[in-house]
mmCIF file of C-alpha atoms and ligand atoms in Angstrom:
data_model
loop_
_atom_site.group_PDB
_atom_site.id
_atom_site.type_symbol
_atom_site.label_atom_id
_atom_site.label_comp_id
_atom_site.label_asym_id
_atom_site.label_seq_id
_atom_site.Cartn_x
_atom_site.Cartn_y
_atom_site.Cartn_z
ATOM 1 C CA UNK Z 1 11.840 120.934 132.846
ATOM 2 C CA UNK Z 2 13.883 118.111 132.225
ATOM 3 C CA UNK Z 3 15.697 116.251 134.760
ATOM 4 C CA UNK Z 4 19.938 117.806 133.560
ATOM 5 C CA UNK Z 5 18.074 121.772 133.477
ATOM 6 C CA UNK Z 6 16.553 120.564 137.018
ATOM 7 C CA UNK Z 7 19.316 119.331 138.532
ATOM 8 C CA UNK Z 8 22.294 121.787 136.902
ATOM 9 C CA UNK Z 9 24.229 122.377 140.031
ATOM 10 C CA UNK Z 10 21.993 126.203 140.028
ATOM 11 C CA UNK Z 11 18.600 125.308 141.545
ATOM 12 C CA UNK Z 12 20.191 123.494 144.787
ATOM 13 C CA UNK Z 13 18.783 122.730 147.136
ATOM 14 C CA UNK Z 14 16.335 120.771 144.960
ATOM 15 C CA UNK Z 15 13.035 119.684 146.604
ATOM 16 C CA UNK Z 16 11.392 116.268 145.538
ATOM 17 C CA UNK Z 17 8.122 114.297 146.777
ATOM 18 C CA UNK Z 18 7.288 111.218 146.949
ATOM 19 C CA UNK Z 19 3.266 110.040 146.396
ATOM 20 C CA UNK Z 20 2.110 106.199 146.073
ATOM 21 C CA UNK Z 21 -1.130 104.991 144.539
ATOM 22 C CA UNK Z 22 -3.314 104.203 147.486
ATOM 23 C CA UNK Z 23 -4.511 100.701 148.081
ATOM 24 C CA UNK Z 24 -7.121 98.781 150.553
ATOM 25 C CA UNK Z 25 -10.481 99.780 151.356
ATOM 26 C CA UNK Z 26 -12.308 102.926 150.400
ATOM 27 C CA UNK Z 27 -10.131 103.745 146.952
ATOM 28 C CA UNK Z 28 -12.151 106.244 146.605
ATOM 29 C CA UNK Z 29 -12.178 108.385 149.394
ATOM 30 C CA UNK Z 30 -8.327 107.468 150.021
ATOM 31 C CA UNK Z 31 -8.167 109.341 146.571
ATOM 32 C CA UNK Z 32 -9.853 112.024 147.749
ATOM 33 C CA UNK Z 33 -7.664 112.562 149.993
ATOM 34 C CA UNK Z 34 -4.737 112.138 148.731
ATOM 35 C CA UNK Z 35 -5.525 114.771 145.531
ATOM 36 C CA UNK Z 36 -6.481 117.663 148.856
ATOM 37 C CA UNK Z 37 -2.701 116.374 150.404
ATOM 38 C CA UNK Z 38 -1.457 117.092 146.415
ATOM 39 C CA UNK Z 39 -2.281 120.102 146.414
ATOM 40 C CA UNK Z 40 -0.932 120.981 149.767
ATOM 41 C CA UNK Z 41 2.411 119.734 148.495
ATOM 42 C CA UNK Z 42 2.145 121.808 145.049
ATOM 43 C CA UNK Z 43 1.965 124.839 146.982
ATOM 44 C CA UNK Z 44 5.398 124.432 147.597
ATOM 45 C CA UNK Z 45 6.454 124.155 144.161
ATOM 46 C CA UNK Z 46 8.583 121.322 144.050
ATOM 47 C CA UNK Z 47 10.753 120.757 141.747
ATOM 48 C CA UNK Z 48 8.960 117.312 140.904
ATOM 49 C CA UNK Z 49 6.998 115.027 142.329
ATOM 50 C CA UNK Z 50 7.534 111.287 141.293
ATOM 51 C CA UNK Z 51 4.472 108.469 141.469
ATOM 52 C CA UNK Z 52 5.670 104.973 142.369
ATOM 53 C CA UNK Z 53 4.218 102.152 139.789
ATOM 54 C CA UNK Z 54 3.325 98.748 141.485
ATOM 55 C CA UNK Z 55 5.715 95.958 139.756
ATOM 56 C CA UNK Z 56 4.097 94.128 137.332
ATOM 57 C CA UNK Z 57 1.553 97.084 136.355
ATOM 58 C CA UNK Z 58 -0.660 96.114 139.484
ATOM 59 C CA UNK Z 59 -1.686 99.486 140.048
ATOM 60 C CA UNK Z 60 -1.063 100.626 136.415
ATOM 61 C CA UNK Z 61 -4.442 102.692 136.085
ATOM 62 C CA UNK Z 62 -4.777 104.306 140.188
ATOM 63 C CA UNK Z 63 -0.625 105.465 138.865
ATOM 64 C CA UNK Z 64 -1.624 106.897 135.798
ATOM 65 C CA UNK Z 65 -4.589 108.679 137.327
ATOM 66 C CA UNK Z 66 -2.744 110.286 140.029
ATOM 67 C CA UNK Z 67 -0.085 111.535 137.183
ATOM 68 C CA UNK Z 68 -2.990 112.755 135.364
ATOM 69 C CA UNK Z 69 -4.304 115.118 138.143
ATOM 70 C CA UNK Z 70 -0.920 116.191 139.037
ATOM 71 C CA UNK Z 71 0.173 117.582 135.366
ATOM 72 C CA UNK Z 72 -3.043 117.845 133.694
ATOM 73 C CA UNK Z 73 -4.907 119.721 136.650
ATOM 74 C CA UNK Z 74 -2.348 120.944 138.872
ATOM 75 C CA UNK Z 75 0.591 121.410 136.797
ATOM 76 C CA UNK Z 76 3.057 119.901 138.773
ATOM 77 C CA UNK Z 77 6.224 118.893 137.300
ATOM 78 C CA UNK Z 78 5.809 114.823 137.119
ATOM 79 C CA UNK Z 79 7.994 111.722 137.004
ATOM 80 C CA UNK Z 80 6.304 108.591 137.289
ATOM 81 C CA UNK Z 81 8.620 105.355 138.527
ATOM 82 C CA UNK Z 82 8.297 102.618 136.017
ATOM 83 C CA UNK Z 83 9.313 98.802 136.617
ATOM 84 C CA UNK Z 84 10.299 96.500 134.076
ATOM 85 C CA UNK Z 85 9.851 93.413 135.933
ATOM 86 C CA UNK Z 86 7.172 90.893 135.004
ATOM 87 C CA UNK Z 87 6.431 93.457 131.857
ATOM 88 C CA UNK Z 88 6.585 92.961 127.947
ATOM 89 C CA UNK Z 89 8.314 94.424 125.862
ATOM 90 C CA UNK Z 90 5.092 95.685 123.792
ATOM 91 C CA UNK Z 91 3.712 96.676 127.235
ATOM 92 C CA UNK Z 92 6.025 98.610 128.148
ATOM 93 C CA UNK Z 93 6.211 100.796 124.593
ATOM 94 C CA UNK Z 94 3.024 101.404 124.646
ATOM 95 C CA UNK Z 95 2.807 102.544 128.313
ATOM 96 C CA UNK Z 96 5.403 104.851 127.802
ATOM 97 C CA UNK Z 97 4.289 106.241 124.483
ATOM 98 C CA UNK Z 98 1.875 107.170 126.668
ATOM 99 C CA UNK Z 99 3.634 108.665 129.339
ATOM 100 C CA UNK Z 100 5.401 110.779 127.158
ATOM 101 C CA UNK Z 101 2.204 111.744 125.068
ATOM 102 C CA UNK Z 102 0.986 113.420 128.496
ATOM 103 C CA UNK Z 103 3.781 115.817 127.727
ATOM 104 C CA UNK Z 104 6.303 114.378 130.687
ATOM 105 C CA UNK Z 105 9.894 114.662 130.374
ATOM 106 C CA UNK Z 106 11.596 112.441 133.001
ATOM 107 C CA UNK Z 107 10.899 108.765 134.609
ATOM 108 C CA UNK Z 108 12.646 106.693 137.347
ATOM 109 C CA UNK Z 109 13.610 103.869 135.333
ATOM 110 C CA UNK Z 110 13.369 101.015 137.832
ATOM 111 C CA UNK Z 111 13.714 96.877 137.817
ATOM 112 C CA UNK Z 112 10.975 96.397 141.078
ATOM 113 C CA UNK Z 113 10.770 93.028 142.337
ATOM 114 C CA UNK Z 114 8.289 90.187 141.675
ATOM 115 C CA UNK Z 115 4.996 90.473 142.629
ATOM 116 C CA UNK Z 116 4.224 86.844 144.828
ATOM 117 C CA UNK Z 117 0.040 87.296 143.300
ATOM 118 C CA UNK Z 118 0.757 87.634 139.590
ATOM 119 C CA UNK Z 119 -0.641 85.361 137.059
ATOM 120 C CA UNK Z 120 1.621 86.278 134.139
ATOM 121 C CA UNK Z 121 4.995 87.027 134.463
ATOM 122 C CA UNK Z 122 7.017 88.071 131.180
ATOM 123 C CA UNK Z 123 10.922 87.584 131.565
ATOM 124 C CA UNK Z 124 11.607 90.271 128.966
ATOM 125 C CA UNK Z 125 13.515 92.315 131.719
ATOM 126 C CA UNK Z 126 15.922 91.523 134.440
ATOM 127 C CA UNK Z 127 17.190 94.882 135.450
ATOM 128 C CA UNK Z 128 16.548 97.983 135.326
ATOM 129 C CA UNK Z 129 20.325 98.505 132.785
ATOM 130 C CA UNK Z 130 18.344 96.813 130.475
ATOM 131 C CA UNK Z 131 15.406 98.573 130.768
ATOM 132 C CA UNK Z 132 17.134 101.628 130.531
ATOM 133 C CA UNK Z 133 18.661 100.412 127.184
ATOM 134 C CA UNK Z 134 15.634 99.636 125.824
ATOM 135 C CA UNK Z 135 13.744 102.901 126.172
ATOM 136 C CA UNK Z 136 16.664 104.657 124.717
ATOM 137 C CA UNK Z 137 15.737 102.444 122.055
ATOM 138 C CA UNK Z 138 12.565 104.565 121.322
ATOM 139 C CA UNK Z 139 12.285 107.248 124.094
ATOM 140 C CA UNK Z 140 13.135 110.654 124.780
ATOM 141 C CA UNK Z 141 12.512 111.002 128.360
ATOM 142 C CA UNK Z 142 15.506 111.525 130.637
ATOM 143 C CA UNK Z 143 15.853 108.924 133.317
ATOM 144 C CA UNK Z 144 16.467 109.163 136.706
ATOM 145 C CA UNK Z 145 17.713 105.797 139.098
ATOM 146 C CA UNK Z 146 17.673 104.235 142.453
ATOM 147 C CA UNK Z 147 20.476 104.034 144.681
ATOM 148 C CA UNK Z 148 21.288 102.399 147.901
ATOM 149 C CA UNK Z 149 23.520 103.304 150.117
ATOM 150 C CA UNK Z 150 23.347 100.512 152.725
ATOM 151 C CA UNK Z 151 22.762 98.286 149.950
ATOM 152 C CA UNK Z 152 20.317 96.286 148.222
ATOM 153 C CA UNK Z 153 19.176 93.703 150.275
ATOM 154 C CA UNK Z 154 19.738 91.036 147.434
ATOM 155 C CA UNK Z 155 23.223 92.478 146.534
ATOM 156 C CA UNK Z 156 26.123 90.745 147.264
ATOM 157 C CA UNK Z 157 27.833 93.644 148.418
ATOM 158 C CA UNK Z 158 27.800 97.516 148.061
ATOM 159 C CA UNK Z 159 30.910 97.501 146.010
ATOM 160 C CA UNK Z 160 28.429 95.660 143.633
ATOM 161 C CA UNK Z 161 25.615 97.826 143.806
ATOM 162 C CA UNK Z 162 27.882 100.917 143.055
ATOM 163 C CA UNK Z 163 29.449 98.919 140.302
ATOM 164 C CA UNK Z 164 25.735 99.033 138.777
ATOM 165 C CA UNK Z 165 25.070 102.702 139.573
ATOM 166 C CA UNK Z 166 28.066 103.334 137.593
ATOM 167 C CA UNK Z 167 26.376 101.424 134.412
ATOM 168 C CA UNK Z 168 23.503 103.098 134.682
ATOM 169 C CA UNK Z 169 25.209 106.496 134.904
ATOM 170 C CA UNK Z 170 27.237 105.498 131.884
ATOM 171 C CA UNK Z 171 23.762 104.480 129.938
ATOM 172 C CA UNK Z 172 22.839 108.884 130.905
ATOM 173 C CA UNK Z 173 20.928 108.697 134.106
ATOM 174 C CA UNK Z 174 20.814 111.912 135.297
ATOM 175 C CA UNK Z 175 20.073 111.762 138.267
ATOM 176 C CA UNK Z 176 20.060 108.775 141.344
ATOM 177 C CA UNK Z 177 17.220 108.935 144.068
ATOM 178 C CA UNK Z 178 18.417 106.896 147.065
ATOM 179 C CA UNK Z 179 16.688 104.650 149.476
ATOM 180 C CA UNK Z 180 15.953 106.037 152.526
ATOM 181 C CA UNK Z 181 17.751 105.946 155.432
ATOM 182 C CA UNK Z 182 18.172 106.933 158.796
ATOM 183 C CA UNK Z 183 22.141 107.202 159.301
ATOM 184 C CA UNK Z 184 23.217 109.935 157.588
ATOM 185 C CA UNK Z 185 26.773 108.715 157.745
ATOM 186 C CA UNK Z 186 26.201 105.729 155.966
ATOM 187 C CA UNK Z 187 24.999 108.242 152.531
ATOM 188 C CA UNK Z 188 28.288 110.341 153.443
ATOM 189 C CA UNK Z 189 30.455 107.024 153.271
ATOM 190 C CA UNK Z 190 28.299 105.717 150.220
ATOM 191 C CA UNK Z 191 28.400 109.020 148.162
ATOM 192 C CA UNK Z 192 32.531 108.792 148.534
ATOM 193 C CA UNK Z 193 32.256 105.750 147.156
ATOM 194 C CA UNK Z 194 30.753 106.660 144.205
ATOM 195 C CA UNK Z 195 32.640 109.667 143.349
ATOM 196 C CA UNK Z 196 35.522 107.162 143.674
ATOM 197 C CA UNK Z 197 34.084 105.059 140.832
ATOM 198 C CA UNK Z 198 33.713 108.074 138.974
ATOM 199 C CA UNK Z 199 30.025 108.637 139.102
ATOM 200 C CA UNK Z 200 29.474 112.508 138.728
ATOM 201 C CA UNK Z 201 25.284 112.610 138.642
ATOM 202 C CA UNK Z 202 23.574 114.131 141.799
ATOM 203 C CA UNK Z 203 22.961 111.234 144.386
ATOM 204 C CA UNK Z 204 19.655 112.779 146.031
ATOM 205 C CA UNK Z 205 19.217 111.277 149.416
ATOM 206 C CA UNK Z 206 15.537 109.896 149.925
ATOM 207 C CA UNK Z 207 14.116 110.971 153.812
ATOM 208 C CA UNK Z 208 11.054 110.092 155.381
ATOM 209 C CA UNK Z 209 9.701 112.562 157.847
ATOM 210 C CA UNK Z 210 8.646 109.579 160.786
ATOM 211 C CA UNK Z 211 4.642 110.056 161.465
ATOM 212 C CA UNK Z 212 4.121 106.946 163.409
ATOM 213 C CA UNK Z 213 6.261 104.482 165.651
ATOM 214 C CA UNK Z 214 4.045 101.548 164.242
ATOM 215 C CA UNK Z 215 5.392 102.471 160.453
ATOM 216 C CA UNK Z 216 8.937 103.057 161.325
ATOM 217 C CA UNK Z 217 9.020 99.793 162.165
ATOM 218 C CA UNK Z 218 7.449 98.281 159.496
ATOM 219 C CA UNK Z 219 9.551 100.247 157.071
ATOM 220 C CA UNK Z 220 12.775 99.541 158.816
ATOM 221 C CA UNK Z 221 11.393 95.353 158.562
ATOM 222 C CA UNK Z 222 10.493 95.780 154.787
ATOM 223 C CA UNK Z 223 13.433 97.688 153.605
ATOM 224 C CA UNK Z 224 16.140 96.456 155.892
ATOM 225 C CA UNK Z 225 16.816 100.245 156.563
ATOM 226 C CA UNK Z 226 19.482 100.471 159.133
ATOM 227 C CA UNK Z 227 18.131 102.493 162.305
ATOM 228 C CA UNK Z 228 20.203 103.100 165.734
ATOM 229 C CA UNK Z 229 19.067 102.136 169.006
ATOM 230 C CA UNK Z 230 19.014 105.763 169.997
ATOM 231 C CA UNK Z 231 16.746 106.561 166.838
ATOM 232 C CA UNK Z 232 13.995 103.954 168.127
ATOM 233 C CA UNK Z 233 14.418 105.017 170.970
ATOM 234 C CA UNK Z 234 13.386 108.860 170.043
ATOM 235 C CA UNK Z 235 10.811 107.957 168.335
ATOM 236 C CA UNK Z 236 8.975 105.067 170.846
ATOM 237 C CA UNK Z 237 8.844 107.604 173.683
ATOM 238 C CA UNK Z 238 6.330 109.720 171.658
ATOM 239 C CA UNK Z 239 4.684 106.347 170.256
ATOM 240 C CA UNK Z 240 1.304 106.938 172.184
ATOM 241 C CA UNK Z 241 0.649 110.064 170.758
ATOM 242 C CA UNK Z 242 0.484 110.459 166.794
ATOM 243 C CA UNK Z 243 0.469 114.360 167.411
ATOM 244 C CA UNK Z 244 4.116 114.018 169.364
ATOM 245 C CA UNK Z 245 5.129 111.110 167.282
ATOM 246 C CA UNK Z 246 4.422 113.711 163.878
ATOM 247 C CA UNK Z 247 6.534 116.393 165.712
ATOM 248 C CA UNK Z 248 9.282 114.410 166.900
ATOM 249 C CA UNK Z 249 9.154 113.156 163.125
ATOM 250 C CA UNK Z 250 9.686 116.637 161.213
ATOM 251 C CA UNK Z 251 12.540 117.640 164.237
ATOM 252 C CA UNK Z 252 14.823 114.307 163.259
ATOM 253 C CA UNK Z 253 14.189 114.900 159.322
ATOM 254 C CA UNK Z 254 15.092 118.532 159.408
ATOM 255 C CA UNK Z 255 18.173 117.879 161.587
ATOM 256 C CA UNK Z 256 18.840 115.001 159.030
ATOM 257 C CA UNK Z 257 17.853 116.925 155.638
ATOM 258 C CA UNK Z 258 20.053 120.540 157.207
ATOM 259 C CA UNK Z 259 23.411 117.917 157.800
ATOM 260 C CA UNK Z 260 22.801 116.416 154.611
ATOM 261 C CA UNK Z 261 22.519 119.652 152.386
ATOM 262 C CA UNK Z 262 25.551 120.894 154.098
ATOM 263 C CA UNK Z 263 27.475 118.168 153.168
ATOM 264 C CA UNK Z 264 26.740 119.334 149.876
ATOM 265 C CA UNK Z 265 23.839 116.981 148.844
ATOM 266 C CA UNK Z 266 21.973 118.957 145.905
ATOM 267 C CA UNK Z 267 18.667 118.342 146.973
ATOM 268 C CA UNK Z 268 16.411 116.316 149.220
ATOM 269 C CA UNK Z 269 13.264 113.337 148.176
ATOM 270 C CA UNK Z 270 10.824 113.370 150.599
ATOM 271 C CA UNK Z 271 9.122 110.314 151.264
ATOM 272 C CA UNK Z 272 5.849 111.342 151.835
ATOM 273 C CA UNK Z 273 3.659 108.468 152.381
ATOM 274 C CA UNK Z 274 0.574 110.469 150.879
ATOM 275 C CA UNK Z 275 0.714 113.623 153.270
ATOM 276 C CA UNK Z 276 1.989 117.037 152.888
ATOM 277 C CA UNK Z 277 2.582 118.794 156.592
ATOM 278 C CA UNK Z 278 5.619 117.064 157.643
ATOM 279 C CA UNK Z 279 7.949 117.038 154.371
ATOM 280 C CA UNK Z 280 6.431 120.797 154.168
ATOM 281 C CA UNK Z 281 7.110 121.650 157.540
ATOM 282 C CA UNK Z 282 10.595 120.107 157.292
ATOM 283 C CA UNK Z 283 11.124 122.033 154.496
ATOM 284 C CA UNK Z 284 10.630 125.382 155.831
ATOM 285 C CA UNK Z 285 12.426 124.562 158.790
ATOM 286 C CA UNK Z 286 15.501 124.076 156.643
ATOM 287 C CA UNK Z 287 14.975 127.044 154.195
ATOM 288 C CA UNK Z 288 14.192 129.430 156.996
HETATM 289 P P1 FAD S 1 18.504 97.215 139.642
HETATM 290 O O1 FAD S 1 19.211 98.485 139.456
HETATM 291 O O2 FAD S 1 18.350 96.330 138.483
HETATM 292 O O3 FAD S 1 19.182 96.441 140.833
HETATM 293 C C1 FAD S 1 19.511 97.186 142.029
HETATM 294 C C2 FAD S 1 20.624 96.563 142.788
HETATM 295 O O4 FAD S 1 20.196 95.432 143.435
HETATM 296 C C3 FAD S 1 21.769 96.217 141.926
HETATM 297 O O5 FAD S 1 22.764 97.114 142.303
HETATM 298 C C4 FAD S 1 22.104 94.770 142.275
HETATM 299 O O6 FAD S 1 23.370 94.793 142.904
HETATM 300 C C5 FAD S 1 21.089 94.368 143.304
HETATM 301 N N1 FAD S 1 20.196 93.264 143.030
HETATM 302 C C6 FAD S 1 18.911 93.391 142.690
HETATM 303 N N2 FAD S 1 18.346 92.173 142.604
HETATM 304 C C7 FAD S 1 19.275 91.286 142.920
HETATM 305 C C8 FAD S 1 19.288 89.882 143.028
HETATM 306 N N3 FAD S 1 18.186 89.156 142.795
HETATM 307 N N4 FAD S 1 20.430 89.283 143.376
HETATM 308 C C9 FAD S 1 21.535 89.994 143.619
HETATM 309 N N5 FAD S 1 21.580 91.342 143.536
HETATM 310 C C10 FAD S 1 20.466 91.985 143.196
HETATM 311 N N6 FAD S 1 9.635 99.527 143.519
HETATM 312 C C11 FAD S 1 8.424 99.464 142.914
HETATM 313 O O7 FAD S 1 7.876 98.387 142.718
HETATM 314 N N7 FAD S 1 7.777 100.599 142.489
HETATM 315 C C12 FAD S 1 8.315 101.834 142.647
HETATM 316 O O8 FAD S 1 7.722 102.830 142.246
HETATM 317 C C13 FAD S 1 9.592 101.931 143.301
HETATM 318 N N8 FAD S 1 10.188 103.123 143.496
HETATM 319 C C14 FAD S 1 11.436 103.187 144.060
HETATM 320 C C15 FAD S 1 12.046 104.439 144.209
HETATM 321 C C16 FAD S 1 13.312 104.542 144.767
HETATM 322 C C17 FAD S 1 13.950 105.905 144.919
HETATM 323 C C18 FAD S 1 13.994 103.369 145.211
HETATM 324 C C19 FAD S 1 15.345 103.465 145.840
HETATM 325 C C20 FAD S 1 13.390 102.121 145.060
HETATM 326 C C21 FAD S 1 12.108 102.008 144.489
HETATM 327 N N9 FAD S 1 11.481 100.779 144.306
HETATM 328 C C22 FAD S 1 10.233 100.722 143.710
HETATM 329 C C23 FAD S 1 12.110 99.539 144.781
HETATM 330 C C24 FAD S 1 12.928 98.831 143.662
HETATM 331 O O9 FAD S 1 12.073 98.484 142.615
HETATM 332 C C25 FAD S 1 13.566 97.597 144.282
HETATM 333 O O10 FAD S 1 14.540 97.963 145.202
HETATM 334 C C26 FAD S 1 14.138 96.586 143.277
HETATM 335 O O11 FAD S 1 14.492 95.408 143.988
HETATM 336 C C27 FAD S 1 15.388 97.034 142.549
HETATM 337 O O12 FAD S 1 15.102 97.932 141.559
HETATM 338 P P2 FAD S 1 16.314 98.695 140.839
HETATM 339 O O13 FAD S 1 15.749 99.519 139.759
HETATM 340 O O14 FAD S 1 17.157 99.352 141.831
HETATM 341 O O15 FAD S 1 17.054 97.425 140.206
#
């Protein structure tokens, strides 16, 4: 289905997951693995589940192979991220003529940041609004966006990242998957925002189900995700035990995914960092 019949206000709430092309040792076996944790999440026929793309096509091939499995073998609705940056223009035809030549219907049409370890860099893109108007140039897939709602960390303000949500509503995103976050308040605050600005697509919040107290914090560096003191504080009393810590994890999310679909949020993304049980567990605690 394509991203508008998905998200039409009828299927809500609207399930998502999240997958990444593995990378470090063993490819292989981390593979493996993650094609078993697949099909563990398939079982709960979501309504898609999205691959992420490394920025500059660095994992290009491990991305396409995982898409592969997912609509080819398992017949899971698909939509790969794609990012512009450091790409060609040619490049970027051709790897979505193949994209859509799989049969998929949707993408989350992205900018990505520089890779530091690339030797070639093409300037053909700056943003993922020109991107967007590019593909429309020769593409039929609906696109789908990111959002932030406690803001880019290179934006000058949110007012300015909203500004750009708005653009790439007005170029027929369909649909905006956020960043995640931790504060729920600061998507309520963000999503009034937008519906101020006059931006009418659903604004899917993005949640990660915590599995370790070493991660959180390595995700809250990286992204600049806000977290409270309270939050940390949750999560570092079960830090010596991953069992614990994975509980503690799906108990937060489904408290956070339950307030969020009552505010009226049409569906959830799970960030699933390659592994089924918590996003799945969270998910039956809030359908049950
Ligand atoms: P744009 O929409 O072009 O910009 C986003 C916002 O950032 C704009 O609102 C603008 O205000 C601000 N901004 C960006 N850059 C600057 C700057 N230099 N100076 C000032 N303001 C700036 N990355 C990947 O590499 N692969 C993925 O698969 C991937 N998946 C993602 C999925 C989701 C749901 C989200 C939320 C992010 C994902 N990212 C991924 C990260 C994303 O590529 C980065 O956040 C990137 O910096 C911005 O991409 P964009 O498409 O939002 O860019």
């Amino acid at each position: 289905m394509r991203l508008s019949e998905i998200y039409n206000g009828k299927n809500a709430p609207v399930f998502s997951f999240e997958v990444f092309p593995p990378k470090g040792e063993n490819p292989d076996k981390k593979m493996e693995n993650l094609f078993c944790e697949l099909k563990t999440l398939a079982e709960q026929k979501p309504a898609l589940i999205s691959v992420t793309y490394g920025a500059g096509g660095s994992n290009r091939d491990t991305s396409l192979e995982i898409i592969k499995e997912l609509n080819n073998r398992l017949k899971q609705p698909v939509m790969p991220h794609f990012t512009c940056v450091c790409s060609s223009r040619e490049y970027i035809k051709k790897y979505i003529e193949e994209i859509e030549s799989l049969g998929i219907l949707n993408i989350l049409a992205l900018r990505g940041d520089e890779p530091q370890d690339i030797d070639v860099c093409y300037r053909d893109f700056k943003s993922a609004l020109e991107l967007i108007e590019y593909l429309k140039n020769f593409s039929e897939l609906e696109f789908s966006v990111a959002a932030y709602p406690e803001k880019h960390p290179k934006a000058q303000s949110l007012e300015d990242d909203i500004d750009v949500l708005k653009k790439k509503c007005d170029l027929g995103a369909k649909v905006a998957f956020t960043q995640l976050f931790f504060k729920n308040e600061n998507y309520y605050k963000f999503f009034d925002k937008c519906i101020k600005k006059g931006i009418d697509i659903p604004i899917i919040p993005g949640v990660l189900p915590v599995a370790s107290f070493s991660q959180l914090s390595r995700i809250v560096e990286l992204s600049g995700t806000q977290i409270e003191t309270k939050t940390v504080e949750y999560f570092e009393k079960y830090k010596d035990s991953k069992e614990d810590t994975i509980k503690a994890g799906i108990d937060f999310a489904s408290g956070q995914c339950q307030k969020l679909l009552e505010f009226g949020a049409e569906g959830i993304h799970f960030y699933t960092l390659n592994k089924a049980l918590s996003s799945c567990e969270v998910i039956k605690n809030i359908t049950s």
